[in-house]
XYZ file of C-alpha atoms in Angstrom:
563
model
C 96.629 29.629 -7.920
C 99.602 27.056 -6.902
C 101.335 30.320 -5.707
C 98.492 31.585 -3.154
C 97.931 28.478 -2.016
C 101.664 28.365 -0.834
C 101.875 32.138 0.451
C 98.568 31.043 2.596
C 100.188 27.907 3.710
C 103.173 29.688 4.912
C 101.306 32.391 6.334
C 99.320 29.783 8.944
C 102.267 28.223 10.030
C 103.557 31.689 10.890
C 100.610 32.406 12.632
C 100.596 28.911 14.381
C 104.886 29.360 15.530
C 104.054 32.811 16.742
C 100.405 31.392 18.931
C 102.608 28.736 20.290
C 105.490 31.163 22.354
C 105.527 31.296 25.792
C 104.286 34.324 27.440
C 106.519 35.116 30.459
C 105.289 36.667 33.362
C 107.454 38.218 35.816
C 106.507 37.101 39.677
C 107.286 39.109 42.551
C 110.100 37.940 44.479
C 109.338 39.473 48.115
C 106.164 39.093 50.245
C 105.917 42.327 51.262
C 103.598 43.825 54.024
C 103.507 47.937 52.781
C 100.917 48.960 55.346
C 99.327 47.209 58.781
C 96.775 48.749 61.165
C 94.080 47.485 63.611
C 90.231 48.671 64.128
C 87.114 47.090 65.663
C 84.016 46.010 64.217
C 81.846 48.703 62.824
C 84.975 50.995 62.713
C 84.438 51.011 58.916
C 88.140 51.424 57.054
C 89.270 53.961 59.933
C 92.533 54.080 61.372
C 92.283 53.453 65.201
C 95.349 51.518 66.232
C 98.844 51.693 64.631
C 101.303 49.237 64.945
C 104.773 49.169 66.662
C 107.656 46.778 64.699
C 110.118 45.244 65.829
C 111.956 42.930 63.009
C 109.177 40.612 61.998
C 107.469 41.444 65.306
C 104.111 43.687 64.586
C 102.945 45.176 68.313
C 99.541 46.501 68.381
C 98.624 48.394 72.247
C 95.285 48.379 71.968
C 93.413 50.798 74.003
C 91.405 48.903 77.085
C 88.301 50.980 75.887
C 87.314 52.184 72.775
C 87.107 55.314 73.178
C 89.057 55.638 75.661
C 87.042 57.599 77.961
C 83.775 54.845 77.429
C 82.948 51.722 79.208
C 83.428 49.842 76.260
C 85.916 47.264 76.761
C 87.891 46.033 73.672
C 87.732 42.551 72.944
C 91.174 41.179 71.800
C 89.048 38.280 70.103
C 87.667 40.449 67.454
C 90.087 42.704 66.313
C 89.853 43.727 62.627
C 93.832 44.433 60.959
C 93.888 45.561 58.062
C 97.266 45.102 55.297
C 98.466 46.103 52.073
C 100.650 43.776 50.387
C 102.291 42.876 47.138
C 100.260 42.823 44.430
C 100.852 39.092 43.067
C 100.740 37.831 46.876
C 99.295 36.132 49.519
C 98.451 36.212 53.185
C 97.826 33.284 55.070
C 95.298 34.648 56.994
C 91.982 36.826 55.901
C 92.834 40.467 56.951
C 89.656 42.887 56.945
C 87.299 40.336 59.466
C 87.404 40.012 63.413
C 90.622 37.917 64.525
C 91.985 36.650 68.069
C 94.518 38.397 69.359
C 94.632 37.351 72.685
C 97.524 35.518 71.901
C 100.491 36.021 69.456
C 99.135 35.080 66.199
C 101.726 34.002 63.301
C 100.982 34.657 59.396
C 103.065 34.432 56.463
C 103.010 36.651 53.473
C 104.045 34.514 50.064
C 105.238 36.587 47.008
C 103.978 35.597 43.800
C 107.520 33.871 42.790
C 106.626 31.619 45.912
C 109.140 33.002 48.813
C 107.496 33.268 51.965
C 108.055 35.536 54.908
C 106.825 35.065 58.266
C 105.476 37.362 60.792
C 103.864 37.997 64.461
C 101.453 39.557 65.442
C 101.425 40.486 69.459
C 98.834 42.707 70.920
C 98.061 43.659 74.075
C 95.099 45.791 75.878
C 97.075 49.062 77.965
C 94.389 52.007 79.552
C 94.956 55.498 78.858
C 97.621 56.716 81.392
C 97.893 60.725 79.734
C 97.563 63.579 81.633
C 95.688 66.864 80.605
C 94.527 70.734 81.984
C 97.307 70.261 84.465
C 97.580 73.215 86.623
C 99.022 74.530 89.861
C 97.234 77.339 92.283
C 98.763 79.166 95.294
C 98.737 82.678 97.292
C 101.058 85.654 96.003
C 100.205 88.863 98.583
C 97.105 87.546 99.077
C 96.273 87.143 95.744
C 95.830 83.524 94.460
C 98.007 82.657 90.981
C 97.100 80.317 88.567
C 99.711 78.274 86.420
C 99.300 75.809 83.391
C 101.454 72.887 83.454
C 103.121 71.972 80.118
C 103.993 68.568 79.231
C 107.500 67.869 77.828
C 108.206 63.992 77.783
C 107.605 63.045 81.266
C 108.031 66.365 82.729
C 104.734 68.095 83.878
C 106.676 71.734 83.739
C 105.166 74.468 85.762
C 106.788 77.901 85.289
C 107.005 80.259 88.386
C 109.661 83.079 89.829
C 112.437 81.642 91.437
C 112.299 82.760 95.571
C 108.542 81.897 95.797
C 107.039 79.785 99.315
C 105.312 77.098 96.730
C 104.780 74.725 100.143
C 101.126 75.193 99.922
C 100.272 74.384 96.275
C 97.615 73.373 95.086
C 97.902 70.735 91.634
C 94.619 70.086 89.594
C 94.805 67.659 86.344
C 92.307 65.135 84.589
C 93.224 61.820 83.800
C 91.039 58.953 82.186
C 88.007 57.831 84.462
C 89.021 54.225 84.732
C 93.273 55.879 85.794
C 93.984 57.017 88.945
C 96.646 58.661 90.424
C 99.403 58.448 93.306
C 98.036 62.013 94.124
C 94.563 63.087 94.127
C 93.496 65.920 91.893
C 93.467 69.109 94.296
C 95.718 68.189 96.528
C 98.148 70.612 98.458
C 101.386 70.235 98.115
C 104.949 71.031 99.171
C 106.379 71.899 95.439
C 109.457 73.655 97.320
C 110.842 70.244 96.432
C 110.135 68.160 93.297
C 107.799 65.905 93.419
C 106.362 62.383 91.130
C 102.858 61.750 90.099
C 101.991 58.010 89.169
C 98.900 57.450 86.874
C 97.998 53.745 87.007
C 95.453 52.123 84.155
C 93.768 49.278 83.475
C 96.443 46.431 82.016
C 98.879 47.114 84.523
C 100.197 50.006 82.823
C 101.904 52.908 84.973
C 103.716 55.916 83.943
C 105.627 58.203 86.281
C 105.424 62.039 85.692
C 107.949 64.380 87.239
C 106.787 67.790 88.396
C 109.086 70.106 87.667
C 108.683 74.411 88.890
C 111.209 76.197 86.668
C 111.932 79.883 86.765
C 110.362 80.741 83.147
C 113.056 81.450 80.233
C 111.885 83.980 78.260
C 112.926 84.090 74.245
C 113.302 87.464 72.995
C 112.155 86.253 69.552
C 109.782 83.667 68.281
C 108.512 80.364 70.208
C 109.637 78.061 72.230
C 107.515 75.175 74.144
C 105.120 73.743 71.824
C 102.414 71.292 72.423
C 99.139 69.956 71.004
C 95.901 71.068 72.853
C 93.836 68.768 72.052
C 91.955 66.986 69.110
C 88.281 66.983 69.142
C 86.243 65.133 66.380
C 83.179 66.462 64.502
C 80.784 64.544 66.784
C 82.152 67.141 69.721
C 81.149 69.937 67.315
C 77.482 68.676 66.319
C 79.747 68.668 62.802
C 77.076 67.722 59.900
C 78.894 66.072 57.127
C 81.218 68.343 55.644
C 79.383 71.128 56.286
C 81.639 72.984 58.588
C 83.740 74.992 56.279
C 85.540 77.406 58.124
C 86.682 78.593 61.729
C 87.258 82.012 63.697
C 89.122 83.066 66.500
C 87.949 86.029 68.703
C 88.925 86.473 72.346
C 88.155 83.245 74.436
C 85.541 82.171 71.861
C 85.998 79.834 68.378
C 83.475 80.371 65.853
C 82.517 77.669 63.935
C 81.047 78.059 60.542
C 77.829 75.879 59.571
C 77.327 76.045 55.494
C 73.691 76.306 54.964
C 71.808 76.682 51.250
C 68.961 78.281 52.082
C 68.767 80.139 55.171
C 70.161 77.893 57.567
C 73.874 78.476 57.668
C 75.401 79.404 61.209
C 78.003 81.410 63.360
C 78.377 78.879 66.443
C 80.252 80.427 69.323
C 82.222 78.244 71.523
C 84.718 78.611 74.785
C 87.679 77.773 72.842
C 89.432 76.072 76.287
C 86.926 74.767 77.540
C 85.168 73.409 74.240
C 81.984 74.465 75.830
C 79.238 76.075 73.773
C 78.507 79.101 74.377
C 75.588 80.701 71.635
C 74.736 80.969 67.252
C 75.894 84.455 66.793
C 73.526 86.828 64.659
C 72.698 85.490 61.249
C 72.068 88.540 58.832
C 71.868 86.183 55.797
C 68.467 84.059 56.220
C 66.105 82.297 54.104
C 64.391 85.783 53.275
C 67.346 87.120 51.925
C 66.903 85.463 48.635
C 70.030 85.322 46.676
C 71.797 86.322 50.116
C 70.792 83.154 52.067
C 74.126 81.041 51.857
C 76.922 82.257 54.014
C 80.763 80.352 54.338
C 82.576 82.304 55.837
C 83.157 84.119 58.824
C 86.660 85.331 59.745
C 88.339 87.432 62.151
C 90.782 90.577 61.842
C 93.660 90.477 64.018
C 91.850 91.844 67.023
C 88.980 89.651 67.238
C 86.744 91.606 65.205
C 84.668 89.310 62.707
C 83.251 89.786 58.843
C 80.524 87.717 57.887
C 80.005 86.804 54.278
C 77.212 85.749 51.773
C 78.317 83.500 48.594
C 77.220 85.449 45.825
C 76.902 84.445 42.219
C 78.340 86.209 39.264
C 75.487 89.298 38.729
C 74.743 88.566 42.658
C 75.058 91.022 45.676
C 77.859 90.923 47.891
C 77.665 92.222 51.734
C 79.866 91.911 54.331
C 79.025 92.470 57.705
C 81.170 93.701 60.685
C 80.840 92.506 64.425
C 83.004 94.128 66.963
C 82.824 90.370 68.579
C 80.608 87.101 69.002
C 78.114 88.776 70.998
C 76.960 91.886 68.490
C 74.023 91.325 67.740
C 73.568 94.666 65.267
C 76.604 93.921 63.133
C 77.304 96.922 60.834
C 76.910 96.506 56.690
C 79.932 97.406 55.664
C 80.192 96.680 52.150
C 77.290 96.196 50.126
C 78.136 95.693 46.123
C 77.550 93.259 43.523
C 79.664 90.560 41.591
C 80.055 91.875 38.233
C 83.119 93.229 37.234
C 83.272 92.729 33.695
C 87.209 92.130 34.278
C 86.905 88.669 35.346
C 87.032 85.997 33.066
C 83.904 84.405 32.089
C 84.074 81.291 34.097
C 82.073 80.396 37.709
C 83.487 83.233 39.013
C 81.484 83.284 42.377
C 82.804 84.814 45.051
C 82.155 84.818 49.021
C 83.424 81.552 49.493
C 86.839 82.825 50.970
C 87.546 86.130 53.211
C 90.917 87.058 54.535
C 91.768 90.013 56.824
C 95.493 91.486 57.452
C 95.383 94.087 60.073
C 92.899 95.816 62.222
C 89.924 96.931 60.935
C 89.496 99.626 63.269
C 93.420 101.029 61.757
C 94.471 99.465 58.438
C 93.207 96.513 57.180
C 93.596 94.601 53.897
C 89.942 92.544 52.983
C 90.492 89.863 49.705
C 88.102 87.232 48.474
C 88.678 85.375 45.499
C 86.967 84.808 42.208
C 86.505 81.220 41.650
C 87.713 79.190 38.759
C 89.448 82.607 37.967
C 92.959 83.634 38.204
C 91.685 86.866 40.408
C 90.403 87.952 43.698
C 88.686 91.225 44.958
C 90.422 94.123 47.264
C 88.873 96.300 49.702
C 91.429 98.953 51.580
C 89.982 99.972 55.000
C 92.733 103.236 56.228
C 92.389 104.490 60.017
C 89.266 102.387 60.550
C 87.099 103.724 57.134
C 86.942 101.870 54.395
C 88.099 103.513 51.120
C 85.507 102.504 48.531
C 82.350 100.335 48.496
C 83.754 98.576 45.218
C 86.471 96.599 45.160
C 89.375 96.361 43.274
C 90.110 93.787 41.028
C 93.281 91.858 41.307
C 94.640 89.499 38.450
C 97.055 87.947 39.042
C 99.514 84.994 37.193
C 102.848 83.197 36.939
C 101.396 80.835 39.347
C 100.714 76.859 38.629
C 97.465 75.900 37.181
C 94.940 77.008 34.871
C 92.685 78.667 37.275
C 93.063 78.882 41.674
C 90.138 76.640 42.344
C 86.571 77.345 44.174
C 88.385 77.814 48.107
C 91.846 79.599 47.918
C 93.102 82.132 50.162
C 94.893 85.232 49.684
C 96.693 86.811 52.715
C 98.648 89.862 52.772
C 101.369 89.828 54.802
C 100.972 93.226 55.600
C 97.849 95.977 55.956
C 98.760 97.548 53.045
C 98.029 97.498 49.523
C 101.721 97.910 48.590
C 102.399 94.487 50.610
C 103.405 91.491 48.494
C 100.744 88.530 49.512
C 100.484 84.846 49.874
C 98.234 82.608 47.893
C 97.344 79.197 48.909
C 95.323 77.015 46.302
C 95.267 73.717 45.087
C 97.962 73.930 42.618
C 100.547 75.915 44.410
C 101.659 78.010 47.543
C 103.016 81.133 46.120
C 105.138 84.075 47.313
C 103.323 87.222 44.756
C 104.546 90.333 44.124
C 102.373 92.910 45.163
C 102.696 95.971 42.365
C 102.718 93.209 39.211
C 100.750 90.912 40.958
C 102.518 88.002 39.362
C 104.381 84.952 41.210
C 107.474 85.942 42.625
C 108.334 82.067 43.768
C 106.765 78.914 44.847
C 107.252 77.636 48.147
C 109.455 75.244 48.485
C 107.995 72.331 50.744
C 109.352 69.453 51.884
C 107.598 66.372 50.588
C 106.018 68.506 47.605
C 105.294 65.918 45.603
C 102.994 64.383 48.011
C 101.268 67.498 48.296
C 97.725 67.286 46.639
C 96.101 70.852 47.987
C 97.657 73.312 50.029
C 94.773 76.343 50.058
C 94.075 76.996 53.778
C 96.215 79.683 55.258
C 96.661 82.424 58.101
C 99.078 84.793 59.565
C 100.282 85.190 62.879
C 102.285 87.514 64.722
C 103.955 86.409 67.944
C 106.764 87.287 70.006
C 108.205 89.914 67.066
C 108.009 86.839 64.656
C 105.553 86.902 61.757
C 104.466 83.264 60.681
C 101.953 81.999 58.358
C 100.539 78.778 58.460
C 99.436 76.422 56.101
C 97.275 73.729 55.981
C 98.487 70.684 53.896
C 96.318 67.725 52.170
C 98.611 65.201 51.521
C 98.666 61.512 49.627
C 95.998 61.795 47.498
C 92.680 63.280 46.004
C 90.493 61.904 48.683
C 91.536 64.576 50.782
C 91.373 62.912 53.678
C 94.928 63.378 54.895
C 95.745 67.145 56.374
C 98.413 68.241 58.492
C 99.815 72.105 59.832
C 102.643 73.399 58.602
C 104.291 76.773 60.060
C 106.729 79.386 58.190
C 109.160 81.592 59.722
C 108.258 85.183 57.300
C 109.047 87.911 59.578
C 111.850 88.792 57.012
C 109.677 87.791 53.491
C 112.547 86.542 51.733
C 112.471 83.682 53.288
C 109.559 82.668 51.508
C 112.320 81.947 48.610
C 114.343 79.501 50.668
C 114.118 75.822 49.317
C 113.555 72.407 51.199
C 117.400 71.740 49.975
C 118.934 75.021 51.697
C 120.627 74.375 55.420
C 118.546 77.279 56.356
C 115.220 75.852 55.633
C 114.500 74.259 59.137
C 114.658 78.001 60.395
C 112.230 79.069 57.833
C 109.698 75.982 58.097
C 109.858 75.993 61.651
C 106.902 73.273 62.661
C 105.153 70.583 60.637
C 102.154 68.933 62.598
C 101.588 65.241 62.099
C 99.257 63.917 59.441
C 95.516 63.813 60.834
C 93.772 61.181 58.728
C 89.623 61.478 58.598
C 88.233 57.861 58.253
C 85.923 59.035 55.280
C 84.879 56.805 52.792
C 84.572 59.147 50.604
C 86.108 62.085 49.052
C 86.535 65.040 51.315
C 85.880 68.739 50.324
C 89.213 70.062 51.064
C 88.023 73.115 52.558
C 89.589 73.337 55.810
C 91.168 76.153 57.922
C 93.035 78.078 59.894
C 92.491 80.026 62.656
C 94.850 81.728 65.543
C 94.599 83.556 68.689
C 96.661 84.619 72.029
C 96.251 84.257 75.720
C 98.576 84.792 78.441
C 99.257 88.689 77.276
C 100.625 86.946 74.257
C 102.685 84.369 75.878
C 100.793 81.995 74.176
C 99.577 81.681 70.900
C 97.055 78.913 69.569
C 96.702 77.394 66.148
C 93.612 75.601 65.104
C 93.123 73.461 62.180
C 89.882 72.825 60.903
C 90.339 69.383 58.803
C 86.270 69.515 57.045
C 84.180 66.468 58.158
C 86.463 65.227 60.933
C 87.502 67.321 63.150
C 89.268 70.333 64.895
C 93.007 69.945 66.447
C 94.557 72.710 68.972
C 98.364 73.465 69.107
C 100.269 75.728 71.068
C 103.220 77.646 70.443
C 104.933 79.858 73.721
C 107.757 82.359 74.432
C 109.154 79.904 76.617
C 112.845 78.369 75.745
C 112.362 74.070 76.227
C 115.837 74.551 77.887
């Protein structure tokens, strides 16, 4: 009994020693400021002003009015900013509610060890001074030409024959409503020598453009000039939530695509330069089609031609129907079959939800749509404008990442031909596929891969004897709320095997947009998309990037050198 007592007493006083040592914690020793950005009261979390830095200096140029083209004058006295710090810090001021900045305010940041680090902030309220739809008019032989200005730092660039009277020339452009300019919009003009356009804003802000006629350099191969279009947000579309799941491009028009459940889904035409709507195209899948009444997609061959879509269920019918363009109104059934090939793998296995086209489906085309939650997609072969069989063949393929290739990825042949290797963009991998084992011949190697969270919208384009294929890019996160463009060099397909370390890889990824990030507060879909088209007799070429419940952006790509 003695004994127990003693192994008991001993055991407490362990107990006690061990309760009594100090737990150390390990304090941050920096008071670091990760992430700064401005917006205005019922902005919600978005985005709207990004900072400039300068040392400890944090410049915000706050737009005079928000948006730019309203009468809605910013208040510097209730400006929202927005930080991410240290974890174990502290800010000496509240970030998140309405502060003055109508003079420079000072903060300090002070890490959790207790060392303090002081900034500034210094805003100030500048109008919008851009310049868009420049252009330049003037008689050739009686015969009046039209030119669009390009924009190349603060060059508005018109390109014309050398030898050409341009004394009478007329120059068009828009500019904010609350700018104006050292010379009126249609003016005439003596362009025989250069000349320099002032725009003026609100906030005493000026900037000078130089206009610029240059005889046009023409690249044998691949593009040149580049510039974004334009950026127009879903409330310029009538977008409803993140219902807009996929985009067309055929002639002058973009087709929009409206995802309805029962009935209501629809094709909406617009001018895609002007932005102007134009008409809902025919609808064959209605609320009386039953099983037939949702529709995702619509998607264009590389001639403008268009497919239409239904979603259909496993054990559902699939039809596709073919316009000639956005005014048929008696589109042509041109595949009518059902979802049930007992070859698929018993999982959702929906299909209808994706449609790509390579080639012309008047000549050779190529038709896929995937399975989903499968590892497969379906074929159709269309040879000298007929297609080859109502039922489609089944493609599995593997050797790619992931256990399955998600409810919205994209295959894309790269040629209109069933012995063309393909591309497959889902939201586990890009991949380079062979085309007679169907398996993965390579990822593609992307720079900033591991930052990639989806990467399943995708097109082909073929300009200026280059063949490129796009790719649209959610990055960050699995909110899905941050997409950019990204652009590939394929016209010789090994390529697709260079890597992001190789010193040829900036001639195979040729163009990476910026990140455009949706201020959602929740989760997007990740169902954007691509689409491309020409103009100019294929001088130009436009890419459009549909990023789901925010928005549409425009860029261009021409066959002019910069130089």
């Amino acid at each position: 009994m003695k004994r127990n007592i003693i192994y008991i007493f001993l055991l407490s006083f362990l107990i006690f020693c061990s309760c009594d040592k100090d737990v150390v914690i390990e304090r941050g020793t920096e008071g670091v400021l990760s992430d700064i950005f401005a917006n205005i009261e019922g902005s919600g979390p978005a985005r709207l002003f990004e900072p400039r830095y300068s040392n400890d200096t944090i410049y915000f140029d706050i737009p005079y009015y928000y948006p730019v083209d309203s009468d809605f004058e910013t208040d510097l006295s209730k400006i929202i900013v927005r930080a991410t710090i240290s974890s174990d810090a502290m800010a000496s001021v509240r970030f998140g509610e309405p502060m003055d900045l109508t003079k420079p305010l000072d903060f300090y940041v002070v890490s959790g060890s207790g060392v303090e680090k002081k900034y500034v902030i210094k805003a100030k309220k500048v109008g919008d001074t851009s310049i868009s739809d420049s252009k330049i008019s003037f008689d050739l032989d009686g015969t009046t030409q039209e030119v669009d200005g390009i924009l190349i730092n603060d060059e508005l660039r018109f390109f014309v024959l050398s030898g050409l009277d341009m004394s009478q020339t007329t120059l068009t452009f828009a500019i904010n409503k609350h700018a104006t300019a050292s010379i009126s919009s249609g003016a005439v003009l003596d362009l025989n020598t250069p000349k320099t356009l002032t725009i003026s804003a609100p906030g005493n802000v000026e900037k000078e453009y130089k206009i610029v006629l240059m005889e046009p350099i023409r690249l044998s191969y691949g593009f040149g000039i580049h510039r974004n279009l334009w950026l127009k947000e879903g409330a310029e579309w009538d977008f409803t939530g993140d219902k807009e799941s996929c985009i067309a491009v055929s002639g002058d028009y973009l087709v929009i695509t409206t995802t309805g459940t029962t009935g209501n889904s629809r094709y909406r035409v617009y001018n895609r330069f002007t932005g102007e709507y134009v008409r809902d195209m025919y609808m064959p899948f209605t609320a009386s089609s039953g099983a037939l009444s949702q529709s995702n997609q619509l998607v264009a061959d590389e001639t403008g031609k268009l497919l239409a879509v239904n979603r259909a269920a496993y054990g559902q019918n699939i039809r596709i129907y073919k316009y000639t363009d956005v005014f048929d109104d008696d589109p042509e059934l041109l595949i009518n079959t059902t979802n049930a090939s007992a070859e698929l793998p018993v999982a959702d296995r929906s299909t209808g939800r994706r449609l790509n086209i390579t080639g012309d489906l008047d000549g050779d085309a190529i038709i896929t749509s995937p399975a989903s939650v499968t590892k497969a997609f379906y074929r159709w072969e269309v040879k000298n404008g007929v297609l080859v069989s109502q039922t489609p063949t089944v493609i599995t393929m593997s050797g790619m990442a992931g256990n399955h290739i998600g409810y919205y990825p994209e295959i894309q042949y790269i040629h209109p031909s069933v012995a063309s290797n393909y591309l497959l963009g889902q939201q586990n991998d890009f991949s380079y596929m062979d085309a007679t084992t169907n398996t993965q011949i390579n990822a593609v190697s992307l720079q900033g891969r591991g930052n990639t969270t989806f990467m399943n919208a995708l097109a082909i384009g073929r300009f200026n004897n280059a063949t490129y294929a796009f790719l649209g890019r959610y990055f960050s996160n699995y909110t899905l709320r941050r997409m950019g463009l990204s652009m590939f060099d394929i016209t010789n397909p090994q390529m697709l095997s260079t890597q992001s370390s190789s010193s040829l890889y900036a001639s195979f990824n040729v163009f990476n947009s910026e990140t455009l990030i949706a201020p959602l507060s929740t989760t997007g879909p990740g169902t954007g998309d691509i689409a491309v088209g020409y103009s100019d007799g294929g001088d130009r070429m436009q890419v459009y990037m549909l990023h789901t419940g925010y928005g549409i952006w425009a860029h261009e790509f021409t066959v002019y050198s910069a130089n």
